[in-house]
mmCIF file of C-alpha atoms in Angstrom:
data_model
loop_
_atom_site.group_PDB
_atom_site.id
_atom_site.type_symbol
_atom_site.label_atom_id
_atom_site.label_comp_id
_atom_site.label_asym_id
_atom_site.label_seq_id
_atom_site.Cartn_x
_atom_site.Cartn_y
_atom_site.Cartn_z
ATOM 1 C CA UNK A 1 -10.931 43.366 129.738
ATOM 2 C CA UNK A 2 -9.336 40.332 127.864
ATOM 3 C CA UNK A 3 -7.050 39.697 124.897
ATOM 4 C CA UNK A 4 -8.201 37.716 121.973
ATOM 5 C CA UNK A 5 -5.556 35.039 120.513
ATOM 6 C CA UNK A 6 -7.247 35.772 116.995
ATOM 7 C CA UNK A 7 -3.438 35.365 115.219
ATOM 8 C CA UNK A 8 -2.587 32.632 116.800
ATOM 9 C CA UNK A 9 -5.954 30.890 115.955
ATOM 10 C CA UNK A 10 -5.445 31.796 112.402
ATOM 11 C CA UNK A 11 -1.946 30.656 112.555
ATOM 12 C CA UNK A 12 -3.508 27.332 112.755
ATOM 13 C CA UNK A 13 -3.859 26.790 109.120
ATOM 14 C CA UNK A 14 -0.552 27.760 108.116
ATOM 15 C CA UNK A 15 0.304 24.004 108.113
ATOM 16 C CA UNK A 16 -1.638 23.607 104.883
ATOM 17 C CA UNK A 17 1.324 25.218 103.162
ATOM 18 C CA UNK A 18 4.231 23.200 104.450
ATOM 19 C CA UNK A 19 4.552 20.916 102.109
ATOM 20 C CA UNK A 20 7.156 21.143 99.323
ATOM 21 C CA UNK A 21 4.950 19.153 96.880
ATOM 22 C CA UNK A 22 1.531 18.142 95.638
ATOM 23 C CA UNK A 23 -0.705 16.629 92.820
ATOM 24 C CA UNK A 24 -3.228 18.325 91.141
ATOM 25 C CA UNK A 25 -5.304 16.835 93.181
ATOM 26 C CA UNK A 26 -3.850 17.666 96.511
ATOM 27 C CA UNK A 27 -4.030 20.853 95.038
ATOM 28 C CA UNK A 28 -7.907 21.252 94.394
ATOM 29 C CA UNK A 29 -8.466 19.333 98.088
ATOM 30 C CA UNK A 30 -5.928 21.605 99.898
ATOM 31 C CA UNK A 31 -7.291 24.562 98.176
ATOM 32 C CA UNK A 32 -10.858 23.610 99.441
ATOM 33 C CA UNK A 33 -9.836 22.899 102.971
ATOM 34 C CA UNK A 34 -7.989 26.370 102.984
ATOM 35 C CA UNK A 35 -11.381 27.864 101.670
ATOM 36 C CA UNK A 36 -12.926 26.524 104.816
ATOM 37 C CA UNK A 37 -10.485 27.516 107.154
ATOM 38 C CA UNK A 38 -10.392 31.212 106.111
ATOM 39 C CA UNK A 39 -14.468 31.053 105.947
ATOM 40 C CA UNK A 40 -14.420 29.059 109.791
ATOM 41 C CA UNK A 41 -11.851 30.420 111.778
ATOM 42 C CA UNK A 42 -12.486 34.362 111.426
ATOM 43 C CA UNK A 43 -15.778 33.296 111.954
ATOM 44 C CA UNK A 44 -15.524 31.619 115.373
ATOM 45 C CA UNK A 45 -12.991 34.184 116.162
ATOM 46 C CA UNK A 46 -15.845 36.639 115.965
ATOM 47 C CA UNK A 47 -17.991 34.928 117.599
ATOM 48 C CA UNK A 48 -15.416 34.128 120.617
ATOM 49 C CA UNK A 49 -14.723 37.743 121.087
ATOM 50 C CA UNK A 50 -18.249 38.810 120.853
ATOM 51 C CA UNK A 51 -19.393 36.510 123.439
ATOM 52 C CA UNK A 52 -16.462 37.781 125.801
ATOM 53 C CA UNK A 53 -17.159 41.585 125.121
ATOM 54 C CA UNK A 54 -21.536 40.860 126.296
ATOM 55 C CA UNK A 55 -19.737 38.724 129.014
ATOM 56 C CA UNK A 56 -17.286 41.682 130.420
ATOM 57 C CA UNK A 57 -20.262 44.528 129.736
ATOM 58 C CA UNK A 58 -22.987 42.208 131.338
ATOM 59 C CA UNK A 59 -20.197 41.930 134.560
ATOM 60 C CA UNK A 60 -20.353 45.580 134.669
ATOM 61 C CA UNK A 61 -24.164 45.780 134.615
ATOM 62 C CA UNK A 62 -24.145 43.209 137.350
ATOM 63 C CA UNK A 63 -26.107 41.034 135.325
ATOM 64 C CA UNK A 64 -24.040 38.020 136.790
ATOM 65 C CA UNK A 65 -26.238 35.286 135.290
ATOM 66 C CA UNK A 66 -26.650 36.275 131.567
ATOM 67 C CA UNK A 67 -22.083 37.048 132.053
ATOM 68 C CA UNK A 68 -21.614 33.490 133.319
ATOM 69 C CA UNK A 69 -23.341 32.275 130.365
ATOM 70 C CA UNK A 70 -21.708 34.406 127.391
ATOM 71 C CA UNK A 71 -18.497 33.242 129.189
ATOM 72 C CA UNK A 72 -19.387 29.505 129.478
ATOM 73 C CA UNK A 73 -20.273 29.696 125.428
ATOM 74 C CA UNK A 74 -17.579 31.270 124.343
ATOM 75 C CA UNK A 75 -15.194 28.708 126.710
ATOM 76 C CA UNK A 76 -16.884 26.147 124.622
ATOM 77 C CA UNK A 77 -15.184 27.874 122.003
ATOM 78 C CA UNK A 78 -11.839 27.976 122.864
ATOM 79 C CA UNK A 79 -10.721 27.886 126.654
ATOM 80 C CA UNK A 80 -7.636 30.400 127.140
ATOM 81 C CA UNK A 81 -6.887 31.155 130.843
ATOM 82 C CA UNK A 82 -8.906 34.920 130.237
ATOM 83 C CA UNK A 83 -12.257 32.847 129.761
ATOM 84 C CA UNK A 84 -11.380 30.538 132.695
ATOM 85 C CA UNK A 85 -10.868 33.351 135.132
ATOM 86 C CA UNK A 86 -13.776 35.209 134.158
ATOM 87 C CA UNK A 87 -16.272 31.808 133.978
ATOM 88 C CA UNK A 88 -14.739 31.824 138.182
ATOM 89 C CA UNK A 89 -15.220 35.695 138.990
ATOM 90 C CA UNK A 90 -18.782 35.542 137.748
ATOM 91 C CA UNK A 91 -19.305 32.150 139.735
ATOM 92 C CA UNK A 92 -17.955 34.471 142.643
ATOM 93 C CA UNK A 93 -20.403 36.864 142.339
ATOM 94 C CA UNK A 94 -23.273 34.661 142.285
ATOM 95 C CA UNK A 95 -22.248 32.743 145.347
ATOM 96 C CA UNK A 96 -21.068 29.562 143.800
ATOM 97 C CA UNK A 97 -17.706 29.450 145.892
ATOM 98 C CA UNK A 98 -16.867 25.739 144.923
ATOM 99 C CA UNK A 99 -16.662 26.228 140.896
ATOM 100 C CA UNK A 100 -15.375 29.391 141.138
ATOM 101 C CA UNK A 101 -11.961 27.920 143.467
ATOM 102 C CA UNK A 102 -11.481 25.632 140.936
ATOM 103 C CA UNK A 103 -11.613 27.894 137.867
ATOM 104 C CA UNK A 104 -9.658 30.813 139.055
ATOM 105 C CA UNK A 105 -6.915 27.859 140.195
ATOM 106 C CA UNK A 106 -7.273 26.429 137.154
ATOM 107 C CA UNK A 107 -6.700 30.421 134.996
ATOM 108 C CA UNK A 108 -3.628 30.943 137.175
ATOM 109 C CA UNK A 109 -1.864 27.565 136.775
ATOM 110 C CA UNK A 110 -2.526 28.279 132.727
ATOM 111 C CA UNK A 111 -1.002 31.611 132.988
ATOM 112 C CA UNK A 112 -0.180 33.990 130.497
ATOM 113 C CA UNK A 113 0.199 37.843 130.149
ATOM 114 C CA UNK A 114 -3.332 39.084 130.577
ATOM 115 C CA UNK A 115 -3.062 36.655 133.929
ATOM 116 C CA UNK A 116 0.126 37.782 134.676
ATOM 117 C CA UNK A 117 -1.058 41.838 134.851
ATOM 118 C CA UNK A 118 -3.926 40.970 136.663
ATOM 119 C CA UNK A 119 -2.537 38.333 139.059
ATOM 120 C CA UNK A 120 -2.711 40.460 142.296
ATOM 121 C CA UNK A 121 -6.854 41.036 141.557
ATOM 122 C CA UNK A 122 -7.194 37.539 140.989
ATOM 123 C CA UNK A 123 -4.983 35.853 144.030
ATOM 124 C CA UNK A 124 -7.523 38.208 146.114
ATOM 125 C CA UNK A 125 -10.163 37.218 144.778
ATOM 126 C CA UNK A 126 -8.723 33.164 145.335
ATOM 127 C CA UNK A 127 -8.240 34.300 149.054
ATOM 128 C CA UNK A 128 -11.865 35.723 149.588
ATOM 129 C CA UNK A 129 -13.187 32.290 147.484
ATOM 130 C CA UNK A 130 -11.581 30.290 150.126
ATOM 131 C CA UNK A 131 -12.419 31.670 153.468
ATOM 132 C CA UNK A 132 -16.255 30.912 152.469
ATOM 133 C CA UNK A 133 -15.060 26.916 152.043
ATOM 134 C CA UNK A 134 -13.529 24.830 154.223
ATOM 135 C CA UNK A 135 -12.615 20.729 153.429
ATOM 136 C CA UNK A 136 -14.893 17.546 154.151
ATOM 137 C CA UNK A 137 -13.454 14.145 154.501
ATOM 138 C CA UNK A 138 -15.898 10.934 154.876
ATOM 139 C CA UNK A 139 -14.766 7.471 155.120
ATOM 140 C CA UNK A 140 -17.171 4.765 154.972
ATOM 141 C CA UNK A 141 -16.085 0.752 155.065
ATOM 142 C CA UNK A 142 -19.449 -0.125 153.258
ATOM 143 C CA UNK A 143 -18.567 -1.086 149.639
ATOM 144 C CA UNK A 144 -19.578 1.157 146.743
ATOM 145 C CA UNK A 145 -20.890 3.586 149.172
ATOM 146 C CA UNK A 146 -21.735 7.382 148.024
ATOM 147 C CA UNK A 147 -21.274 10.588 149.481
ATOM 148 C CA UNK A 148 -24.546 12.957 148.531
ATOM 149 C CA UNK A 149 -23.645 16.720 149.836
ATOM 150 C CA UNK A 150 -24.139 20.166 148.303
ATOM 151 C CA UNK A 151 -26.549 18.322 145.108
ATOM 152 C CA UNK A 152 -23.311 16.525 144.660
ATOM 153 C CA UNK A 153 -23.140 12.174 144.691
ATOM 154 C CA UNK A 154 -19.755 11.525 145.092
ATOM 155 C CA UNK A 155 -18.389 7.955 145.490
ATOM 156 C CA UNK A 156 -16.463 6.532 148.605
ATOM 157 C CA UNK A 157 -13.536 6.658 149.278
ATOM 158 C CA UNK A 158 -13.110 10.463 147.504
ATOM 159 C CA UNK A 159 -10.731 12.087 149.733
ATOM 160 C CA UNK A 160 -11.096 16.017 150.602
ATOM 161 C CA UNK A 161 -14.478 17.485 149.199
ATOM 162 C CA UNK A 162 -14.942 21.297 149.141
ATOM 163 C CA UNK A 163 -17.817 22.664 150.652
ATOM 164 C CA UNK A 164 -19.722 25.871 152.069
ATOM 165 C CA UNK A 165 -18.440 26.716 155.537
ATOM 166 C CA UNK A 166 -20.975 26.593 158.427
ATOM 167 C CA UNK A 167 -23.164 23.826 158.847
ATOM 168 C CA UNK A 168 -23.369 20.611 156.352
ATOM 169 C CA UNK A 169 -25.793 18.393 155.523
ATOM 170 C CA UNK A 170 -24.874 15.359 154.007
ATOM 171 C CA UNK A 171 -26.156 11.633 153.625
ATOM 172 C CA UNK A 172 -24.561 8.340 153.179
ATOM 173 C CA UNK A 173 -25.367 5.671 151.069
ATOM 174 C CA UNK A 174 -24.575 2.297 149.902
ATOM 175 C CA UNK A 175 -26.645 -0.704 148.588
ATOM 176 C CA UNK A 176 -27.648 -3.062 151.422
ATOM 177 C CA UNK A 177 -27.588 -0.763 153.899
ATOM 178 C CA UNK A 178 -29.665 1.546 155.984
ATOM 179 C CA UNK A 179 -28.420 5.381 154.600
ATOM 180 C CA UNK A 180 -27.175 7.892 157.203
ATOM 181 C CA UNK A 181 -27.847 11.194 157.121
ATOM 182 C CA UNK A 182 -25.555 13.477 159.405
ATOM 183 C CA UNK A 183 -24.759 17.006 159.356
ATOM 184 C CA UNK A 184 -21.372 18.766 160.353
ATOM 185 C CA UNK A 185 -20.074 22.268 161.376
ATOM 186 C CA UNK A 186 -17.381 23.214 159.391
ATOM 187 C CA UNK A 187 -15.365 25.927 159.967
ATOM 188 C CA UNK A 188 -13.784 28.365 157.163
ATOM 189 C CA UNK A 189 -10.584 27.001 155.809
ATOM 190 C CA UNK A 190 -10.574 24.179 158.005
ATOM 191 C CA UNK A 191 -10.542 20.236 157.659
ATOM 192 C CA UNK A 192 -13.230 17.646 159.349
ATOM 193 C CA UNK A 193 -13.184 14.043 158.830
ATOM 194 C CA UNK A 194 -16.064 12.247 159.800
ATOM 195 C CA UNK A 195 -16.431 8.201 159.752
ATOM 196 C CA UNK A 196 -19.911 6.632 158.817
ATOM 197 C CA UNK A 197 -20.632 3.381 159.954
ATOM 198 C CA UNK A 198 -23.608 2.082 157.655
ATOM 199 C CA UNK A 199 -26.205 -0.998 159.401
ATOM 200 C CA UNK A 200 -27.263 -3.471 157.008
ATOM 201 C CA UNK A 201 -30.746 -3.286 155.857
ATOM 202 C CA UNK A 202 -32.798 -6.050 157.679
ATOM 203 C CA UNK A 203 -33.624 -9.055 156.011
ATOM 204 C CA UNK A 204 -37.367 -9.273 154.590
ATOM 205 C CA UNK A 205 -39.737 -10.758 156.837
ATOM 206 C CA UNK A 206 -40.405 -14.672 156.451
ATOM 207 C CA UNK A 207 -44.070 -15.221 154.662
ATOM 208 C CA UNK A 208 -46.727 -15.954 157.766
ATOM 209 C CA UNK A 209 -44.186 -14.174 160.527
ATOM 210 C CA UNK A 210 -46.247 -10.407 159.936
ATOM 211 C CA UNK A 211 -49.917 -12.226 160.972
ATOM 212 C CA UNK A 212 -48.196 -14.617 163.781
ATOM 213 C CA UNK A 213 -46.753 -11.617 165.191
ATOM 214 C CA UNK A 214 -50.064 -9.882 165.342
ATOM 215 C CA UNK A 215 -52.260 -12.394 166.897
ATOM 216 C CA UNK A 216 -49.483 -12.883 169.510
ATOM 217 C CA UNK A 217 -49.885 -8.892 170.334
ATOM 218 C CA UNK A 218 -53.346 -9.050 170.174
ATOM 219 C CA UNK A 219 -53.563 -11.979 172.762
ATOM 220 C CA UNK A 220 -51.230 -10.614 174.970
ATOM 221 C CA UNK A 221 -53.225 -7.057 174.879
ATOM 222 C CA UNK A 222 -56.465 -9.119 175.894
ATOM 223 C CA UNK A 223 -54.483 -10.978 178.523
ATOM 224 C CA UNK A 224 -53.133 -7.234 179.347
ATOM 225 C CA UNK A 225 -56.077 -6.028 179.901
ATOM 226 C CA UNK A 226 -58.000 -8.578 181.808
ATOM 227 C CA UNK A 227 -55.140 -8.455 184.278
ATOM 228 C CA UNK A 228 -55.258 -4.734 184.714
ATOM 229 C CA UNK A 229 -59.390 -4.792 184.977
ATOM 230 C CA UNK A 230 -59.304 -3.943 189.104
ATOM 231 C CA UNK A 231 -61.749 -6.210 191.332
ATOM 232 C CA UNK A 232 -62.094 -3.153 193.984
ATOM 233 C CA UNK A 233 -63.323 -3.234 197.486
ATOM 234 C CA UNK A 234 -65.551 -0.796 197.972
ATOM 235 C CA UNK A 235 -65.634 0.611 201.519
ATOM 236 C CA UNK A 236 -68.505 3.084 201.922
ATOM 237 C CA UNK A 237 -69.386 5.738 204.142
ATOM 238 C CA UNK A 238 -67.259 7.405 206.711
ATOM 239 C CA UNK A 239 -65.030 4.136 207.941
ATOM 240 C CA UNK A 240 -64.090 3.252 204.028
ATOM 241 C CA UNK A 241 -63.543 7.331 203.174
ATOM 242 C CA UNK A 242 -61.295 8.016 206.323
ATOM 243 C CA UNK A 243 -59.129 4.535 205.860
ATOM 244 C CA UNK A 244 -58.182 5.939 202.422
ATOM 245 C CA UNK A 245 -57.239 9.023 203.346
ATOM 246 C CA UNK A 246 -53.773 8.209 204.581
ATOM 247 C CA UNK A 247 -53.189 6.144 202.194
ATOM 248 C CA UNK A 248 -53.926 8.531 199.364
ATOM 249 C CA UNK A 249 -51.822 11.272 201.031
ATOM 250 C CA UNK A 250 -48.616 8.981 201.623
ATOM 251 C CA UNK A 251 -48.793 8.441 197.882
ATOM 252 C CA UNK A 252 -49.463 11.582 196.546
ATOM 253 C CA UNK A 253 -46.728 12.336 198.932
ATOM 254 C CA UNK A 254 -44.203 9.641 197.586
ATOM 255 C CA UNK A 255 -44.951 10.644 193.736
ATOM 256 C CA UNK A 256 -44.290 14.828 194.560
ATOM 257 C CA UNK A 257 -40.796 13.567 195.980
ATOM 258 C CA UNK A 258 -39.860 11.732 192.840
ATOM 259 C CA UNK A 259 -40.812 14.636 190.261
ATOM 260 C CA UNK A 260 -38.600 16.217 192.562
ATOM 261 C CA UNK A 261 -35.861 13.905 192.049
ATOM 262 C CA UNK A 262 -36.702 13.254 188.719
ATOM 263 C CA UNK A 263 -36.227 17.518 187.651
ATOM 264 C CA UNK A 264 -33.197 17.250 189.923
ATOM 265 C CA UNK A 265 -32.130 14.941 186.854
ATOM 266 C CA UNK A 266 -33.631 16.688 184.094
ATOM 267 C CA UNK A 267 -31.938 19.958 185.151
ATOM 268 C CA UNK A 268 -28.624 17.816 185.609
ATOM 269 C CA UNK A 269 -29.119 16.210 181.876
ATOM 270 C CA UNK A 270 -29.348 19.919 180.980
ATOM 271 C CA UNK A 271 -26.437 21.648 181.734
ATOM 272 C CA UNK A 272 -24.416 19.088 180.736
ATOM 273 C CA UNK A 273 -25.918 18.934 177.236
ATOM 274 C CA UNK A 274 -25.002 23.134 177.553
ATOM 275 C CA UNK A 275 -21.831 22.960 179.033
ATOM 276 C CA UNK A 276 -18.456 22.172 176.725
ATOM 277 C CA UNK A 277 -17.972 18.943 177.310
ATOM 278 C CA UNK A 278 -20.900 17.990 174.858
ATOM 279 C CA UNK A 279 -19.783 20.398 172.208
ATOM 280 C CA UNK A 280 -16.238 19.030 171.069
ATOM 281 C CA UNK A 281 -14.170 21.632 168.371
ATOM 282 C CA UNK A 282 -14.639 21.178 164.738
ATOM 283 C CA UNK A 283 -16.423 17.764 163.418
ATOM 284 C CA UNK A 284 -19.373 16.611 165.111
ATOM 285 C CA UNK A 285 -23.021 18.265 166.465
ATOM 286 C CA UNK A 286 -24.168 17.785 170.166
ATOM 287 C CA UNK A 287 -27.118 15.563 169.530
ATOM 288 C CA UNK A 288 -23.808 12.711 167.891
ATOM 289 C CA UNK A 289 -21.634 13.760 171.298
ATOM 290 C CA UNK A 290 -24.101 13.311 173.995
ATOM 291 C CA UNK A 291 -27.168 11.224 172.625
ATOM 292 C CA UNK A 292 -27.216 10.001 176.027
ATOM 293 C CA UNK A 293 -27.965 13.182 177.844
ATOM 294 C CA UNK A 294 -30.144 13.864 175.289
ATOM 295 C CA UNK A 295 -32.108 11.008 176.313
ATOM 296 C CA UNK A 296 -31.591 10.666 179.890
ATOM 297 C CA UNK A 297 -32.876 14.674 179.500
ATOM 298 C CA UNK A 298 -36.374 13.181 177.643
ATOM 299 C CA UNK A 299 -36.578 10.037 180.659
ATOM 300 C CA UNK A 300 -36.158 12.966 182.889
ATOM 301 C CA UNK A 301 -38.953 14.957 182.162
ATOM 302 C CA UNK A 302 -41.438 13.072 181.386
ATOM 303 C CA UNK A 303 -41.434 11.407 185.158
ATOM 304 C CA UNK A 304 -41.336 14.746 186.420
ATOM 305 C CA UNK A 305 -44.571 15.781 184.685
ATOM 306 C CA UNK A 306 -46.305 12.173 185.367
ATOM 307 C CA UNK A 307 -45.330 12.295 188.869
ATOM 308 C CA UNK A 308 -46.473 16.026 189.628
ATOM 309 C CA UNK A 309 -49.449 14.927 187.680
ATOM 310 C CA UNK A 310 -50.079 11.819 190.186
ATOM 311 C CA UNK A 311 -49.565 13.435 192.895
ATOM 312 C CA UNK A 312 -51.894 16.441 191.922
ATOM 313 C CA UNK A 313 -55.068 14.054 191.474
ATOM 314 C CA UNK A 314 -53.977 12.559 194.834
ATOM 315 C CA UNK A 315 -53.732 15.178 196.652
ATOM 316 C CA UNK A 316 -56.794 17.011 195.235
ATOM 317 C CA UNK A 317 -59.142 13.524 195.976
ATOM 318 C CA UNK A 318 -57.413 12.995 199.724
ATOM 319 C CA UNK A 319 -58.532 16.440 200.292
ATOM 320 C CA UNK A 320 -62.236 16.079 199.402
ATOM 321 C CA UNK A 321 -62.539 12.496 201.388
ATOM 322 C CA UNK A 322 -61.121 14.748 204.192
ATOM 323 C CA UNK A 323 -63.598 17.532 204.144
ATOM 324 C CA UNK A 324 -66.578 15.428 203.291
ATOM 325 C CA UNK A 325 -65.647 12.095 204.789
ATOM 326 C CA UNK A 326 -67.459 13.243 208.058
ATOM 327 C CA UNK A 327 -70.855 15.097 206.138
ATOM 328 C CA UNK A 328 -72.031 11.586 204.160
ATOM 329 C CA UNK A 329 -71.795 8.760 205.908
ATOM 330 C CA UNK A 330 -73.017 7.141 202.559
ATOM 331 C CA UNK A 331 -72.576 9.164 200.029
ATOM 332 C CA UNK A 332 -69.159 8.916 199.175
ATOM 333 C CA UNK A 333 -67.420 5.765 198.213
ATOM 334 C CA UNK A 334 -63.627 4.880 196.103
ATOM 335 C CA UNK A 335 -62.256 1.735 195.364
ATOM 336 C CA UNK A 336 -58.514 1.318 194.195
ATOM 337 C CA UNK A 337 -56.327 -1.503 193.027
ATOM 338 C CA UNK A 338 -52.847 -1.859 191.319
ATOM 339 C CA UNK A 339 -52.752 -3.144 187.999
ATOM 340 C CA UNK A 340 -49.733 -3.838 186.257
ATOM 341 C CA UNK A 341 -47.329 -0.655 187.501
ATOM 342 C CA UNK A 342 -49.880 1.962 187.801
ATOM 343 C CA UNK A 343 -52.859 2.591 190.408
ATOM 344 C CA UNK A 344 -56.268 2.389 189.215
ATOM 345 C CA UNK A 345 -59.074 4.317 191.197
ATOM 346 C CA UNK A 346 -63.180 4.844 190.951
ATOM 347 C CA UNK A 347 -65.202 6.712 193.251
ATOM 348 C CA UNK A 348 -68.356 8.678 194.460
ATOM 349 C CA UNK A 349 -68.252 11.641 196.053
#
């Protein structure tokens, strides 16, 4: 329900008679501007209390949408504290916590005696608004930076910002710089400040620096590769299979014990990114806390799967020079060579 302030709207042209004295014509202008009062004012008076009673029945109907707007109109209207506090119970309903703090703060600070008997529904509504939000503070030292959360661009510095609790996305921004984007858990009803440090956007590249750059990478891949191209020996038969066999074993051998070492690590990188100490109360997300671990987690693995991999092919070609090393005296041949930091190997079996 809501009261209508139709008497005191009307009351509005009762200044038109205050004066002791007037022409004839003061007379004929006053007398045309009363005219239009008593035509406009019952008018929009109608029209406010119209748009509040499809508001209130539309509430009831739970057509939240099609209330927020009859509410929103008729607030364009004239804004009494009724209209404010519905406009924020209808955001409520639809979710849109933010607005609908602001409103219902807004209708109680105004006041008045429909407020007044209703104050107790409304301060519980207020408390159930707020334990959805809770309070983000960014602070950036890049000048005219901006603060894009929630489809809101805020400038920095802005102090507090409400949002959603739970978990925030939010981006960074200011000209000559690279933009950030970050998210951060925040908990209902609680305050996290978070400081952005923004890099400056690199300087464009000098004209003839993109084409020097890629004939210098292109050389040095040619030079790579003529270095890595192996000049093997190639042992045949029984004496060149049976030298290699050792060989081949101790490193298959060697590369099994450091994917063991290395998944000693990996599992090491893991529980520490699981345990507490990479999960600090309130402000920031793991990957910001321990982008270390993260990474030393990443190293981790992949040597243990290229070092189990090594060692599989090792073992899997020192066991077939082993069992057919002494059937072919010729047929079977390998040649191997190091090139660069890995071992390159052709053969004949």
């Amino acid at each position: 329900g809501f009261e209508s302030n139709e008497g005191e709207t009307r009351g509005a042209a009762s200044w038109l008679f205050r004066r002791p004295h007037m022409g004839q014509g003061d007379g004929v202008i006053r007398g045309f501007v009363l005219a239009l009062c008593c035509m406009s004012v019952p008018a929009l008076a109608q029209d406010f209390d119209a748009l509040m009673d499809e508001g209130v029945a539309l509430r009831a109907q739970a057509e939240d949408h099609e209330a927020l707007d009859r509410f929103e109109r008729a607030a364009a209207l004239r804004r009494t504290p009724v209209v404010v506090a519905q406009i924020g119970l209808a955001e409520q309903a639809l979710g849109r916590f933010v607005a609908a703090e602001a409103h219902l703060t807004e209708a109680l600070e105004l006041g008045g005696a429909w407020i007044e008997r209703q104050h107790e529904v409304l301060e519980a509504a207020l408390a159930s608004i707020r334990a959805q939000l809770g309070t983000l503070e960014v602070l950036c030292e890049a000048e005219d930076a901006e603060l894009v959360v929630e489809g809101r661009r805020v400038p920095l510095p802005s102090g507090p910002l409400r949002v959603l609790a739970g978990e925030v996305e939010y981006r960074v921004e200011a000209p000559g710089h690279e933009p950030s984007q970050r998210r951060a858990r925040v908990a209902s009803e609680a305050i996290v400040r978070v400081t952005v440090h923004l890099l400056p956007t690199a300087p464009p590249p000098v004209d003839g620096s993109v084409s020097t750059t890629s004939s210098t990478t292109s050389s040095t891949t040619s030079n790579a590769s003529s270095s890595a191209t192996p000049s093997p020996v190639q042992p045949t038969g029984e004496e060149g299979s049976s030298a290699l066999v050792p060989v081949l074993g101790a490193t298959a051998g060697a590369a099994l014990v450091g994917g063991v070492v290395a998944d000693v690590l990996r599992v090491r990188a893991v529980q520490r990114w699981n345990g507490d100490a990479c999960a600090p109360a309130g402000a920031v997300l793991r990957s910001e806390t321990c982008a270390d671990d993260r990474d030393r987690w990443r190293r981790a693995r992949a040597a243990t799967v290229a070092s189990f991999g090594v060692a599989a092919v090792l073992g899997v070609v020192t066991l077939v020079l082993a069992l057919r090393g002494d059937d072919d005296d010729d047929a079977s041949a390998i040649a191997c060579d190091v090139a660069g930091l890995g071992l390159t190997c052709g053969g004949r079996f």
